[in-house]
Short mmCIF file of N, CA and C in Angstrom, two decimals:
data_model
loop_
_atom_site.label_atom_id
_atom_site.label_comp_id
_atom_site.label_asym_id
_atom_site.label_seq_id
_atom_site.Cartn_x
_atom_site.Cartn_y
_atom_site.Cartn_z
N MET A 92 121.67 64.32 42.74
CA MET A 92 121.92 65.73 42.56
C MET A 92 120.62 66.53 42.54
N LYS A 93 119.58 65.95 41.91
CA LYS A 93 118.30 66.65 41.82
C LYS A 93 117.63 66.75 43.18
N ASN A 94 117.96 65.83 44.08
CA ASN A 94 117.31 65.83 45.39
C ASN A 94 117.91 66.83 46.37
N ILE A 95 119.08 67.37 46.10
CA ILE A 95 119.76 68.28 47.03
C ILE A 95 118.90 69.51 47.32
N PRO A 96 118.33 70.20 46.33
CA PRO A 96 117.49 71.35 46.65
C PRO A 96 116.30 70.97 47.54
N LYS A 97 115.70 69.79 47.27
CA LYS A 97 114.58 69.35 48.09
C LYS A 97 115.01 69.07 49.53
N ILE A 98 116.16 68.47 49.69
CA ILE A 98 116.68 68.17 51.03
C ILE A 98 116.96 69.47 51.78
N LEU A 99 117.61 70.41 51.07
CA LEU A 99 117.92 71.70 51.70
C LEU A 99 116.64 72.44 52.09
N LEU A 100 115.64 72.40 51.22
CA LEU A 100 114.36 73.05 51.51
C LEU A 100 113.69 72.39 52.71
N SER A 101 113.73 71.08 52.77
CA SER A 101 113.16 70.35 53.91
C SER A 101 113.86 70.72 55.21
N MET A 102 115.19 70.79 55.15
CA MET A 102 115.96 71.16 56.35
C MET A 102 115.62 72.58 56.79
N LEU A 103 115.48 73.48 55.82
CA LEU A 103 115.14 74.87 56.13
C LEU A 103 113.76 74.95 56.80
N LEU A 104 112.80 74.19 56.29
CA LEU A 104 111.46 74.18 56.88
C LEU A 104 111.49 73.63 58.31
N ILE A 105 112.25 72.58 58.54
CA ILE A 105 112.35 71.99 59.88
C ILE A 105 112.95 72.99 60.85
N VAL A 106 114.03 73.67 60.44
CA VAL A 106 114.67 74.66 61.31
C VAL A 106 113.71 75.81 61.60
N THR A 107 112.99 76.27 60.57
CA THR A 107 112.03 77.37 60.74
C THR A 107 110.92 76.98 61.71
N LEU A 108 110.39 75.76 61.56
CA LEU A 108 109.33 75.30 62.46
C LEU A 108 109.85 75.17 63.89
N ALA A 109 111.04 74.63 64.04
CA ALA A 109 111.62 74.47 65.37
C ALA A 109 111.81 75.84 66.03
N PHE A 110 112.28 76.80 65.24
CA PHE A 110 112.48 78.15 65.78
C PHE A 110 111.15 78.78 66.18
N SER A 111 110.14 78.60 65.36
CA SER A 111 108.85 79.22 65.66
C SER A 111 108.23 78.62 66.92
N PHE A 112 108.39 77.30 67.10
CA PHE A 112 107.87 76.68 68.32
C PHE A 112 108.64 77.18 69.55
N THR A 113 109.95 77.35 69.42
CA THR A 113 110.77 77.85 70.51
C THR A 113 110.39 79.28 70.84
N ALA A 114 110.20 80.09 69.81
CA ALA A 114 109.87 81.50 70.02
C ALA A 114 108.51 81.65 70.69
N CYS A 115 107.61 80.73 70.43
CA CYS A 115 106.26 80.82 71.00
C CYS A 115 106.15 80.17 72.37
N ALA A 116 107.20 79.43 72.76
CA ALA A 116 107.14 78.72 74.03
C ALA A 116 106.98 79.70 75.19
N LYS A 117 106.12 79.34 76.12
CA LYS A 117 105.89 80.17 77.29
C LYS A 117 106.18 79.36 78.54
N THR A 118 106.56 80.04 79.58
CA THR A 118 106.76 79.39 80.86
C THR A 118 105.41 79.09 81.47
N GLU A 119 105.22 77.85 81.87
CA GLU A 119 103.94 77.44 82.46
C GLU A 119 103.77 78.04 83.85
N MET A 120 102.53 78.23 84.24
CA MET A 120 102.18 78.75 85.56
C MET A 120 102.23 77.60 86.55
N THR A 121 103.44 77.34 87.09
CA THR A 121 103.61 76.31 88.12
C THR A 121 104.24 76.95 89.35
N GLU A 122 104.15 76.26 90.47
CA GLU A 122 104.73 76.79 91.71
C GLU A 122 106.23 77.01 91.55
N GLU A 123 106.90 76.05 90.94
CA GLU A 123 108.35 76.17 90.75
C GLU A 123 108.70 77.36 89.85
N ASN A 124 107.97 77.54 88.76
CA ASN A 124 108.27 78.63 87.84
C ASN A 124 107.96 80.00 88.46
N ILE A 125 106.91 80.06 89.26
CA ILE A 125 106.59 81.32 89.95
C ILE A 125 107.70 81.65 90.95
N THR A 126 108.14 80.65 91.71
CA THR A 126 109.23 80.86 92.67
C THR A 126 110.50 81.29 91.96
N ASP A 127 110.81 80.66 90.83
CA ASP A 127 112.00 81.04 90.04
C ASP A 127 111.88 82.48 89.53
N THR A 128 110.68 82.87 89.14
CA THR A 128 110.45 84.24 88.65
C THR A 128 110.71 85.25 89.77
N VAL A 129 110.24 84.95 90.97
CA VAL A 129 110.48 85.83 92.12
C VAL A 129 111.98 85.97 92.37
N SER A 130 112.70 84.86 92.30
CA SER A 130 114.16 84.89 92.50
C SER A 130 114.85 85.73 91.43
N THR A 131 114.40 85.59 90.20
CA THR A 131 114.97 86.37 89.09
C THR A 131 114.73 87.86 89.31
N VAL A 132 113.52 88.20 89.75
CA VAL A 132 113.17 89.61 89.99
C VAL A 132 113.98 90.18 91.15
N GLU A 133 114.15 89.40 92.22
CA GLU A 133 114.93 89.88 93.36
C GLU A 133 116.36 90.21 92.93
N THR A 134 116.99 89.33 92.19
CA THR A 134 118.35 89.57 91.71
C THR A 134 118.41 90.77 90.78
N ALA A 135 117.43 90.87 89.88
CA ALA A 135 117.41 92.00 88.93
C ALA A 135 117.21 93.33 89.65
N LEU A 136 116.41 93.35 90.70
CA LEU A 136 116.23 94.58 91.48
C LEU A 136 117.53 94.96 92.17
N LYS A 137 118.19 94.01 92.80
CA LYS A 137 119.45 94.30 93.51
C LYS A 137 120.51 94.85 92.56
N GLU A 138 120.57 94.30 91.36
CA GLU A 138 121.55 94.75 90.37
C GLU A 138 121.02 95.90 89.52
N PHE A 139 119.76 96.22 89.71
CA PHE A 139 119.00 97.14 88.88
C PHE A 139 119.28 96.88 87.40
N ASP A 140 119.04 95.63 87.04
CA ASP A 140 119.19 95.15 85.66
C ASP A 140 117.91 95.47 84.91
N SER A 141 117.89 96.61 84.21
CA SER A 141 116.66 97.10 83.60
C SER A 141 116.12 96.17 82.51
N LYS A 142 117.00 95.50 81.79
CA LYS A 142 116.53 94.59 80.73
C LYS A 142 115.72 93.44 81.33
N THR A 143 116.24 92.85 82.41
CA THR A 143 115.53 91.76 83.07
C THR A 143 114.25 92.27 83.73
N LEU A 144 114.32 93.43 84.37
CA LEU A 144 113.14 93.99 85.02
C LEU A 144 112.03 94.27 84.01
N GLU A 145 112.39 94.80 82.85
CA GLU A 145 111.39 95.06 81.81
C GLU A 145 110.68 93.78 81.39
N LYS A 146 111.42 92.69 81.42
CA LYS A 146 110.89 91.40 80.97
C LYS A 146 110.03 90.72 82.05
N TYR A 147 110.41 90.88 83.31
CA TYR A 147 109.79 90.10 84.39
C TYR A 147 108.92 90.89 85.36
N VAL A 148 108.87 92.22 85.20
CA VAL A 148 108.14 93.05 86.16
C VAL A 148 107.18 93.99 85.44
N SER A 149 105.97 94.10 85.99
CA SER A 149 105.02 95.10 85.55
C SER A 149 104.82 96.05 86.73
N SER A 150 105.33 97.29 86.59
CA SER A 150 105.26 98.27 87.67
C SER A 150 105.37 99.66 87.08
N SER A 151 104.37 100.49 87.30
CA SER A 151 104.38 101.82 86.71
C SER A 151 105.54 102.66 87.24
N THR A 152 105.80 102.61 88.54
CA THR A 152 106.86 103.43 89.11
C THR A 152 108.23 102.94 88.70
N LEU A 153 108.46 101.63 88.75
CA LEU A 153 109.75 101.10 88.33
C LEU A 153 110.00 101.36 86.84
N SER A 154 108.96 101.26 86.04
CA SER A 154 109.10 101.53 84.61
C SER A 154 109.56 102.96 84.36
N TYR A 155 109.05 103.87 85.15
CA TYR A 155 109.42 105.28 85.02
C TYR A 155 110.90 105.48 85.33
N ILE A 156 111.38 104.86 86.42
CA ILE A 156 112.79 104.98 86.79
C ILE A 156 113.67 104.31 85.73
N MET A 157 113.24 103.15 85.25
CA MET A 157 114.04 102.43 84.25
C MET A 157 114.17 103.20 82.94
N LYS A 158 113.12 103.96 82.62
CA LYS A 158 113.15 104.78 81.41
C LYS A 158 114.32 105.77 81.47
N TYR A 159 114.49 106.41 82.62
CA TYR A 159 115.59 107.36 82.77
C TYR A 159 116.93 106.66 82.97
N ALA A 160 116.90 105.47 83.53
CA ALA A 160 118.14 104.72 83.75
C ALA A 160 118.81 104.33 82.43
N GLU A 161 118.03 104.26 81.35
CA GLU A 161 118.61 103.92 80.04
C GLU A 161 119.65 104.95 79.61
N ASN A 162 119.47 106.21 80.01
CA ASN A 162 120.37 107.28 79.56
C ASN A 162 121.14 107.97 80.68
N HIS A 163 120.84 107.60 81.92
CA HIS A 163 121.48 108.30 83.03
C HIS A 163 121.92 107.30 84.10
N GLN A 164 123.23 107.17 84.27
CA GLN A 164 123.79 106.25 85.25
C GLN A 164 123.32 106.57 86.67
N GLN A 165 123.00 107.82 86.93
CA GLN A 165 122.57 108.23 88.27
C GLN A 165 121.31 107.46 88.69
N PHE A 166 120.42 107.18 87.74
CA PHE A 166 119.20 106.43 88.08
C PHE A 166 119.51 104.95 88.31
N VAL A 167 120.51 104.43 87.61
CA VAL A 167 120.95 103.05 87.86
C VAL A 167 121.52 102.96 89.27
N ASP A 168 122.37 103.93 89.63
CA ASP A 168 122.97 103.94 90.97
C ASP A 168 121.89 104.07 92.05
N LEU A 169 120.88 104.89 91.77
CA LEU A 169 119.76 105.04 92.71
C LEU A 169 119.03 103.71 92.89
N GLY A 170 118.72 103.05 91.78
CA GLY A 170 118.04 101.75 91.85
C GLY A 170 118.84 100.74 92.65
N LYS A 171 120.14 100.69 92.41
CA LYS A 171 121.00 99.74 93.15
C LYS A 171 120.99 100.06 94.64
N ALA A 172 121.01 101.35 94.98
CA ALA A 172 121.01 101.75 96.39
C ALA A 172 119.70 101.37 97.06
N ILE A 173 118.57 101.60 96.38
CA ILE A 173 117.25 101.30 96.95
C ILE A 173 117.11 99.81 97.24
N PHE A 174 117.57 98.97 96.33
CA PHE A 174 117.29 97.53 96.43
C PHE A 174 118.47 96.69 96.92
N LYS A 175 119.58 97.33 97.29
CA LYS A 175 120.78 96.60 97.68
C LYS A 175 120.53 95.61 98.81
N ASP A 176 119.77 96.01 99.81
CA ASP A 176 119.55 95.16 100.99
C ASP A 176 118.22 94.40 100.95
N LEU A 177 117.61 94.37 99.81
CA LEU A 177 116.32 93.70 99.65
C LEU A 177 116.42 92.19 99.88
N GLU A 178 115.47 91.66 100.64
CA GLU A 178 115.37 90.21 100.84
C GLU A 178 113.91 89.82 100.61
N ILE A 179 113.70 88.86 99.72
CA ILE A 179 112.34 88.39 99.42
C ILE A 179 112.26 86.89 99.69
N THR A 180 111.23 86.50 100.43
CA THR A 180 110.98 85.09 100.71
C THR A 180 109.57 84.74 100.25
N VAL A 181 109.45 83.70 99.44
CA VAL A 181 108.13 83.23 99.01
C VAL A 181 107.50 82.46 100.15
N THR A 182 106.30 82.89 100.58
CA THR A 182 105.62 82.18 101.66
C THR A 182 104.51 81.28 101.15
N SER A 183 103.88 81.67 100.03
CA SER A 183 102.87 80.78 99.44
C SER A 183 102.64 81.15 97.98
N VAL A 184 102.24 80.15 97.23
CA VAL A 184 101.94 80.31 95.81
C VAL A 184 100.55 79.76 95.54
N ASP A 185 99.73 80.54 94.86
CA ASP A 185 98.40 80.10 94.47
C ASP A 185 98.37 80.04 92.94
N VAL A 186 98.68 78.86 92.41
CA VAL A 186 98.78 78.69 90.96
C VAL A 186 97.43 78.93 90.29
N GLU A 187 96.38 78.44 90.92
CA GLU A 187 95.04 78.56 90.33
C GLU A 187 94.63 80.02 90.12
N ASN A 188 94.93 80.87 91.11
CA ASN A 188 94.56 82.28 91.02
C ASN A 188 95.70 83.16 90.50
N GLY A 189 96.86 82.56 90.24
CA GLY A 189 97.99 83.30 89.70
C GLY A 189 98.50 84.37 90.65
N THR A 190 98.73 84.00 91.92
CA THR A 190 99.27 84.95 92.89
C THR A 190 100.41 84.31 93.67
N VAL A 191 101.26 85.18 94.21
CA VAL A 191 102.35 84.73 95.07
C VAL A 191 102.42 85.68 96.26
N THR A 192 102.52 85.10 97.47
CA THR A 192 102.63 85.90 98.68
C THR A 192 104.08 85.90 99.13
N LEU A 193 104.57 87.11 99.44
CA LEU A 193 105.99 87.30 99.74
C LEU A 193 106.18 87.99 101.08
N ASP A 194 107.20 87.55 101.81
CA ASP A 194 107.71 88.31 102.94
C ASP A 194 108.87 89.13 102.40
N VAL A 195 108.79 90.45 102.58
CA VAL A 195 109.79 91.35 102.01
C VAL A 195 110.45 92.14 103.13
N LYS A 196 111.78 92.22 103.07
CA LYS A 196 112.56 92.98 104.05
C LYS A 196 113.52 93.89 103.29
N ASN A 197 113.61 95.13 103.74
CA ASN A 197 114.54 96.09 103.14
C ASN A 197 114.85 97.15 104.19
N LYS A 198 115.79 98.02 103.88
CA LYS A 198 116.01 99.19 104.73
C LYS A 198 114.75 100.04 104.71
N ASN A 199 114.49 100.74 105.81
CA ASN A 199 113.36 101.66 105.86
C ASN A 199 113.79 102.97 105.19
N LEU A 200 113.33 103.17 103.96
CA LEU A 200 113.79 104.31 103.15
C LEU A 200 112.73 105.39 102.96
N LYS A 201 111.60 105.23 103.61
CA LYS A 201 110.50 106.18 103.40
C LYS A 201 110.87 107.59 103.84
N THR A 202 111.50 107.73 105.00
CA THR A 202 111.85 109.06 105.50
C THR A 202 112.88 109.73 104.60
N ALA A 203 113.92 109.01 104.23
CA ALA A 203 114.96 109.57 103.35
C ALA A 203 114.36 110.03 102.03
N ALA A 204 113.47 109.22 101.47
CA ALA A 204 112.85 109.56 100.19
C ALA A 204 111.90 110.74 100.32
N SER A 205 111.15 110.78 101.41
CA SER A 205 110.20 111.88 101.62
C SER A 205 110.93 113.21 101.79
N ILE A 206 112.00 113.23 102.58
CA ILE A 206 112.79 114.45 102.78
C ILE A 206 113.38 114.93 101.46
N PHE A 207 113.90 113.98 100.68
CA PHE A 207 114.45 114.30 99.36
C PHE A 207 113.38 114.95 98.47
N ALA A 208 112.22 114.34 98.43
CA ALA A 208 111.13 114.85 97.58
C ALA A 208 110.64 116.22 98.06
N LEU A 209 110.53 116.40 99.37
CA LEU A 209 110.10 117.70 99.91
C LEU A 209 111.09 118.81 99.56
N ASN A 210 112.38 118.51 99.67
CA ASN A 210 113.41 119.50 99.32
C ASN A 210 113.30 119.90 97.85
N LEU A 211 113.10 118.94 96.97
CA LEU A 211 112.94 119.25 95.55
C LEU A 211 111.68 120.07 95.30
N LYS A 212 110.61 119.71 95.97
CA LYS A 212 109.34 120.40 95.77
C LYS A 212 109.42 121.86 96.23
N ASP A 213 110.22 122.10 97.27
CA ASP A 213 110.41 123.47 97.76
C ASP A 213 111.21 124.33 96.78
N LYS A 214 112.11 123.69 96.02
CA LYS A 214 113.00 124.44 95.13
C LYS A 214 112.48 124.58 93.70
N TYR A 215 111.71 123.58 93.24
CA TYR A 215 111.34 123.54 91.83
C TYR A 215 109.85 123.24 91.65
N THR A 216 109.29 123.82 90.61
CA THR A 216 107.94 123.41 90.21
C THR A 216 108.06 122.06 89.52
N ALA A 217 106.94 121.40 89.34
CA ALA A 217 106.95 120.10 88.65
C ALA A 217 107.52 120.23 87.24
N MET A 218 107.17 121.33 86.54
CA MET A 218 107.68 121.53 85.18
C MET A 218 109.19 121.76 85.18
N GLN A 219 109.69 122.56 86.13
CA GLN A 219 111.14 122.79 86.22
C GLN A 219 111.88 121.49 86.52
N LEU A 220 111.30 120.70 87.39
CA LEU A 220 111.94 119.44 87.75
C LEU A 220 112.01 118.49 86.56
N LEU A 221 110.96 118.41 85.79
CA LEU A 221 110.97 117.57 84.59
C LEU A 221 112.05 118.02 83.61
N GLN A 222 112.25 119.32 83.48
CA GLN A 222 113.28 119.84 82.58
C GLN A 222 114.68 119.51 83.08
N LYS A 223 114.83 119.34 84.38
CA LYS A 223 116.15 119.07 84.95
C LYS A 223 116.54 117.59 84.88
N LEU A 224 115.62 116.73 84.45
CA LEU A 224 115.92 115.30 84.42
C LEU A 224 116.96 114.90 83.38
N ASP A 225 117.34 115.84 82.52
CA ASP A 225 118.42 115.58 81.57
C ASP A 225 119.66 116.41 81.90
N ASP A 226 119.66 117.09 83.03
CA ASP A 226 120.79 117.91 83.47
C ASP A 226 121.70 117.04 84.33
N GLU A 227 122.84 116.64 83.75
CA GLU A 227 123.74 115.71 84.43
C GLU A 227 124.25 116.24 85.77
N ALA A 228 124.59 117.54 85.82
CA ALA A 228 125.09 118.12 87.07
C ALA A 228 124.01 118.07 88.16
N PHE A 229 122.79 118.38 87.78
CA PHE A 229 121.67 118.32 88.72
C PHE A 229 121.47 116.89 89.22
N LEU A 230 121.49 115.92 88.30
CA LEU A 230 121.30 114.52 88.68
C LEU A 230 122.42 114.04 89.59
N ASP A 231 123.66 114.43 89.26
CA ASP A 231 124.79 114.05 90.12
C ASP A 231 124.59 114.53 91.54
N GLU A 232 124.21 115.80 91.66
CA GLU A 232 124.07 116.39 93.00
C GLU A 232 122.85 115.86 93.74
N SER A 233 121.68 115.96 93.10
CA SER A 233 120.44 115.61 93.81
C SER A 233 120.33 114.11 94.07
N LEU A 234 120.55 113.29 93.05
CA LEU A 234 120.43 111.85 93.26
C LEU A 234 121.59 111.32 94.09
N GLY A 235 122.74 111.96 93.98
CA GLY A 235 123.88 111.58 94.83
C GLY A 235 123.56 111.78 96.30
N THR A 236 122.87 112.88 96.61
CA THR A 236 122.44 113.15 97.99
C THR A 236 121.46 112.09 98.47
N LEU A 237 120.52 111.73 97.61
CA LEU A 237 119.54 110.70 97.98
C LEU A 237 120.21 109.35 98.20
N VAL A 238 121.14 108.98 97.31
CA VAL A 238 121.86 107.71 97.47
C VAL A 238 122.63 107.70 98.79
N ASP A 239 123.26 108.82 99.14
CA ASP A 239 123.99 108.90 100.42
C ASP A 239 123.04 108.70 101.60
N SER A 240 121.86 109.32 101.52
CA SER A 240 120.86 109.15 102.60
C SER A 240 120.40 107.70 102.70
N ILE A 241 120.19 107.07 101.55
CA ILE A 241 119.77 105.67 101.53
C ILE A 241 120.86 104.79 102.14
N ASN A 242 122.10 105.03 101.75
CA ASN A 242 123.21 104.21 102.26
C ASN A 242 123.40 104.36 103.76
N SER A 243 123.05 105.54 104.30
CA SER A 243 123.24 105.75 105.74
C SER A 243 122.03 105.30 106.58
N SER A 244 120.95 104.92 105.94
CA SER A 244 119.77 104.43 106.67
C SER A 244 120.10 103.12 107.37
N LYS A 245 119.66 103.00 108.61
CA LYS A 245 119.99 101.82 109.42
C LYS A 245 118.80 100.92 109.70
N ASP A 246 117.63 101.51 109.90
CA ASP A 246 116.44 100.73 110.26
C ASP A 246 115.99 99.85 109.10
N THR A 247 115.32 98.77 109.44
CA THR A 247 114.74 97.91 108.41
C THR A 247 113.23 97.89 108.56
N VAL A 248 112.57 97.51 107.50
CA VAL A 248 111.12 97.39 107.52
C VAL A 248 110.75 96.08 106.83
N GLU A 249 109.71 95.43 107.35
CA GLU A 249 109.25 94.18 106.77
C GLU A 249 107.78 94.29 106.40
N ALA A 250 107.41 93.60 105.36
CA ALA A 250 106.02 93.62 104.91
C ALA A 250 105.69 92.29 104.25
N THR A 251 104.42 91.95 104.27
CA THR A 251 103.92 90.78 103.54
C THR A 251 102.98 91.29 102.46
N VAL A 252 103.25 90.90 101.23
CA VAL A 252 102.43 91.35 100.10
C VAL A 252 102.07 90.16 99.22
N THR A 253 100.95 90.30 98.54
CA THR A 253 100.54 89.30 97.56
C THR A 253 100.53 89.98 96.19
N LEU A 254 101.29 89.40 95.26
CA LEU A 254 101.40 89.95 93.92
C LEU A 254 100.71 89.04 92.91
N LYS A 255 100.18 89.65 91.89
CA LYS A 255 99.58 88.91 90.78
C LYS A 255 100.71 88.43 89.87
N VAL A 256 100.59 87.22 89.40
CA VAL A 256 101.54 86.67 88.43
C VAL A 256 100.79 86.48 87.13
N VAL A 257 101.32 87.07 86.06
CA VAL A 257 100.66 86.98 84.76
C VAL A 257 101.60 86.36 83.74
N GLN A 258 101.01 85.84 82.69
CA GLN A 258 101.80 85.24 81.62
C GLN A 258 102.27 86.34 80.66
N GLY A 259 103.57 86.50 80.53
CA GLY A 259 104.14 87.43 79.56
C GLY A 259 104.28 86.75 78.21
N LYS A 260 105.02 87.39 77.31
CA LYS A 260 105.20 86.82 75.97
C LYS A 260 105.93 85.48 76.03
N ARG A 261 106.98 85.41 76.86
CA ARG A 261 107.77 84.18 76.92
C ARG A 261 108.08 83.74 78.34
N ASN A 262 107.58 84.48 79.31
CA ASN A 262 107.90 84.17 80.71
C ASN A 262 106.79 84.71 81.61
N LEU A 263 106.87 84.33 82.88
CA LEU A 263 105.93 84.85 83.86
C LEU A 263 106.37 86.25 84.28
N VAL A 264 105.40 87.07 84.65
CA VAL A 264 105.66 88.46 85.02
C VAL A 264 105.01 88.74 86.37
N LEU A 265 105.77 89.38 87.28
CA LEU A 265 105.22 89.81 88.56
C LEU A 265 104.62 91.20 88.39
N SER A 266 103.36 91.33 88.78
CA SER A 266 102.65 92.60 88.65
C SER A 266 102.64 93.31 90.00
N PHE A 267 103.34 94.44 90.08
CA PHE A 267 103.46 95.18 91.33
C PHE A 267 102.40 96.27 91.43
N ASP A 268 101.60 96.20 92.48
CA ASP A 268 100.68 97.29 92.78
C ASP A 268 101.39 98.23 93.75
N ASP A 269 100.68 99.25 94.28
CA ASP A 269 101.30 100.22 95.18
C ASP A 269 101.90 99.54 96.42
N ALA A 270 101.19 98.56 96.97
CA ALA A 270 101.69 97.87 98.17
C ALA A 270 102.97 97.10 97.87
N GLY A 271 103.02 96.48 96.70
CA GLY A 271 104.22 95.73 96.31
C GLY A 271 105.41 96.65 96.09
N GLU A 272 105.17 97.79 95.41
CA GLU A 272 106.23 98.77 95.18
C GLU A 272 106.74 99.32 96.52
N ASP A 273 105.81 99.61 97.41
CA ASP A 273 106.18 100.14 98.72
C ASP A 273 107.04 99.14 99.48
N ALA A 274 106.66 97.88 99.45
CA ALA A 274 107.38 96.84 100.19
C ALA A 274 108.81 96.66 99.69
N VAL A 275 108.98 96.46 98.38
CA VAL A 275 110.33 96.17 97.88
C VAL A 275 111.26 97.37 97.98
N SER A 276 110.69 98.59 97.96
CA SER A 276 111.53 99.79 98.02
C SER A 276 111.74 100.30 99.43
N GLY A 277 111.30 99.56 100.41
CA GLY A 277 111.43 100.02 101.78
C GLY A 277 110.68 101.31 102.04
N GLY A 278 109.64 101.54 101.25
CA GLY A 278 108.82 102.74 101.39
C GLY A 278 109.29 103.91 100.56
N ALA A 279 110.43 103.78 99.87
CA ALA A 279 111.01 104.91 99.12
C ALA A 279 110.12 105.38 97.97
N LEU A 280 109.63 104.45 97.19
CA LEU A 280 108.82 104.84 96.04
C LEU A 280 107.52 105.50 96.48
N THR A 281 106.91 104.96 97.50
CA THR A 281 105.68 105.55 98.01
C THR A 281 105.95 106.88 98.70
N GLY A 282 107.09 107.00 99.39
CA GLY A 282 107.45 108.26 100.03
C GLY A 282 107.54 109.40 99.03
N ILE A 283 108.11 109.13 97.88
CA ILE A 283 108.22 110.15 96.83
C ILE A 283 106.87 110.40 96.18
N LYS A 284 106.13 109.33 95.92
CA LYS A 284 104.81 109.49 95.27
C LYS A 284 103.85 110.28 96.16
N ASN A 285 103.96 110.14 97.47
CA ASN A 285 103.07 110.86 98.38
C ASN A 285 103.32 112.36 98.34
N ILE A 286 104.55 112.77 98.08
CA ILE A 286 104.87 114.19 97.99
C ILE A 286 104.38 114.76 96.66
N TYR A 287 104.58 113.98 95.60
CA TYR A 287 104.16 114.41 94.26
C TYR A 287 102.90 113.68 93.86
N LYS A 288 101.82 113.92 94.55
CA LYS A 288 100.55 113.24 94.27
C LYS A 288 99.98 113.74 92.95
#
């Protein structure tokens, strides 16, 4: 009877240690794990799964869109439209330097995005536009128009990019630079950024 508290305490310590080791576990930088990370990111982009993207992607532009997607379905729909036809193929992995080279194919969305951005710039100042980002009617109309343009785009574009792979808290993270963002978005993200420099 006297040993029960000691046994329970020992069990509690073992469980706590096991949990702490699990919580600290990180995915190793291997070719297989990098390839799996790319696959996870491709699926998350197509579904515009912001929780997974936050965990596996480092990208200033995508982070900005995901921030608004938390409260506005229109941005989720936009993300799904941009990445719906995305195809990513791993062509090489450099574990030592922490990079992965990808062949990326998507619809060519640069023109649709540029026209959309130009139309907004003609109608609104940057400050007015920022104020409208919480206006549901505005988002329905403007982003709905952009999604329609994206869906009607027929041409495709291909690019080869090399992305940095970094160790996150518990998993590997793909770090997207401007070229990477441009490739996966079919030029859409860069098309908008070029208008709003």
